[in-house]
Amino acid sequence: MSQLFKNHLDKFIKIDEKEFAAILSFFEIKNVKKKENLLVEGQICKSHYFVLNGCLRKFFINGKGMEQTTEFAIENWWITDNLAYERGLSTEFYIQAVEKSEILVIDRDAQEKLLLEFPKMERYFRFVYQRAYAATQLRLKYLYDFSKEEFYEHLCNGHPEFVQRIPQYLIASFLGFTPEYLSEIRNKKRS
Amino acid sequence: MSQLFKNHLDKFIKIDEKEFAAILSFFEIKNVKKKENLLVEGQICKSHYFVLNGCLRKFFINGKGMEQTTEFAIENWWITDNLAYERGLSTEFYIQAVEKSEILVIDRDAQEKLLLEFPKMERYFRFVYQRAYAATQLRLKYLYDFSKEEFYEHLCNGHPEFVQRIPQYLIASFLGFTPEYLSEIRNKKRS
């Protein structure tokens, strides 16, 4: 399964099998059950997660006591509370498995060591953060520009595989809808 | 003035004066007037901007025909339409000088060449994107969690120097307020 990570690295940098084995030794491979929490509000955020297989999500409990999902991570995506991870702070987020998942886990100190020992991993992580930053900027534009209904429409058209894969109540939690309201919109779309 | 960029690099990587001179040769130093546009909707986004002195902002024209500001960049910040920049696409954004500014400009091909010739710049940009990503994730959480009034309050308390520096109509454009509504809130705060 870790070969999937090698394939991902190959898209950005050149490494041979020996180097990959050394790089992989900085990670722990972990199997998580559906709905298992990897991170809980109030904990120090120590780890960075890479999804080999499955799906994770990040959420916080908003002022109304509801789970507000801010991010999903499927295969080949990284996820953590980046600010808390970089600064070794406690988090306001939860990270939870949406599906049974297989992931790579690295801790902050190990990631820093990895970058110092394998400078080409700087290039890899530069790409990872650059793309994640660009994607988040686009999300931000959508939040300003689209109504929630338009955002749902956009999600359905642009990422149908995603909308089909994620349970509807989590899509609702991502969009800031109640599940009832989402179901209303879906019925309207169908009719 | 370019010494300010050296000071910024020094926070992340070690480079000597000779290396810095070579790195700087990849950039153009540019003076921009207040309200001058660096990027206009529909243009191919070719450049990445680093603010030595002054302030830039990024905005788009929303469905109501209003300027929606999504980002400011003051000293030591980078700004561009990252997605369009990376992919060489046309942009939906404007980048405009809020104040008379002095900036460094680098084009995509030059940035890629710089990274290949000076691999330690990979580490620098990895930090730049990592922090920008973390900051944008936090913005996203605020957008979900705060009302616009709470977000303004948060801005005033957390970044008073910023609120004082930026013209009020642009703060309004950042928050998605009309200038009149912002002025109403400010009067309420004062009384």
XYZ file of C-alpha atoms in Angstrom, chain A residues 58 60-63 68-71 77-78 80-83 86 92-93 112 115-116 122-123 125-127 129-141 143-145 151 174-176, chain B residues 58 60-63 68-71 77-78 80-83 86 92-93 112 115-116 122-123 125-127 129-141 143-145 151 174-176:
92
model
C -11.583 17.851 9.621
C -14.876 21.901 14.542
C -17.864 22.362 16.844
C -19.366 25.734 15.937
C -21.159 28.270 18.160
C -18.789 22.192 10.843
C -16.661 20.205 8.370
C -13.997 22.403 6.787
C -12.010 19.836 4.807
C -4.064 14.280 0.213
C -2.391 15.499 3.370
C -3.750 18.276 9.708
C -4.465 21.481 11.639
C -1.507 23.156 9.966
C -1.172 26.135 12.297
C 3.680 23.891 12.902
C -9.758 23.500 17.949
C -10.400 20.766 15.362
C 11.750 18.330 10.068
C 13.499 17.472 5.305
C 17.036 17.989 6.604
C 11.568 20.198 0.510
C 10.613 20.346 -3.154
C 6.379 19.529 0.376
C 6.730 22.899 -1.381
C 4.449 21.534 -4.115
C 1.642 23.238 0.358
C 1.586 25.387 -2.802
C -1.309 23.377 -4.243
C -3.169 23.126 -0.961
C -2.813 26.909 -0.560
C -4.115 27.571 -4.081
C -7.064 25.190 -3.535
C -7.940 26.880 -0.234
C -7.794 30.327 -1.845
C -10.276 29.097 -4.434
C -12.560 27.743 -1.671
C -12.380 31.178 -0.046
C -13.453 32.848 -3.298
C -17.453 31.208 -0.034
C -17.605 34.903 -0.908
C -19.015 34.481 -4.385
C -21.699 25.930 -4.045
C -19.333 20.846 4.790
C -21.766 23.270 3.165
C -23.170 24.559 6.452
C -6.406 41.070 -4.365
C -12.646 40.064 -7.779
C -15.877 41.572 -9.084
C -18.687 39.593 -7.480
C -22.127 38.752 -8.867
C -14.810 41.717 -3.130
C -11.345 41.910 -1.548
C -10.061 38.459 -0.574
C -6.507 39.253 0.517
C 4.094 38.892 2.164
C 3.799 37.235 -1.211
C -0.609 36.303 -6.633
C -3.516 34.243 -7.984
C -1.708 31.039 -7.067
C -3.792 28.633 -9.114
C 1.066 27.767 -11.263
C -10.550 36.148 -12.340
C -8.769 38.516 -9.942
C 11.260 27.507 -11.363
C 14.441 26.791 -7.396
C 16.507 24.474 -9.583
C 12.768 25.223 -2.030
C 12.991 25.306 1.762
C 9.154 28.699 -0.467
C 8.029 25.567 1.376
C 7.816 27.753 4.538
C 3.396 28.336 1.222
C 3.038 26.328 4.443
C 2.342 29.475 6.461
C 0.117 31.044 3.830
C -1.872 27.785 3.701
C -2.245 27.651 7.481
C -3.328 31.320 7.583
C -5.907 30.740 4.822
C -7.286 27.677 6.629
C -7.783 29.858 9.698
C -9.565 32.495 7.579
C -11.839 29.748 6.285
C -12.698 28.681 9.846
C -15.782 32.590 7.709
C -17.747 29.575 8.920
C -17.631 30.399 12.618
C -14.974 38.961 12.261
C -12.749 42.579 2.680
C -15.564 41.839 5.150
C -18.298 41.875 2.514
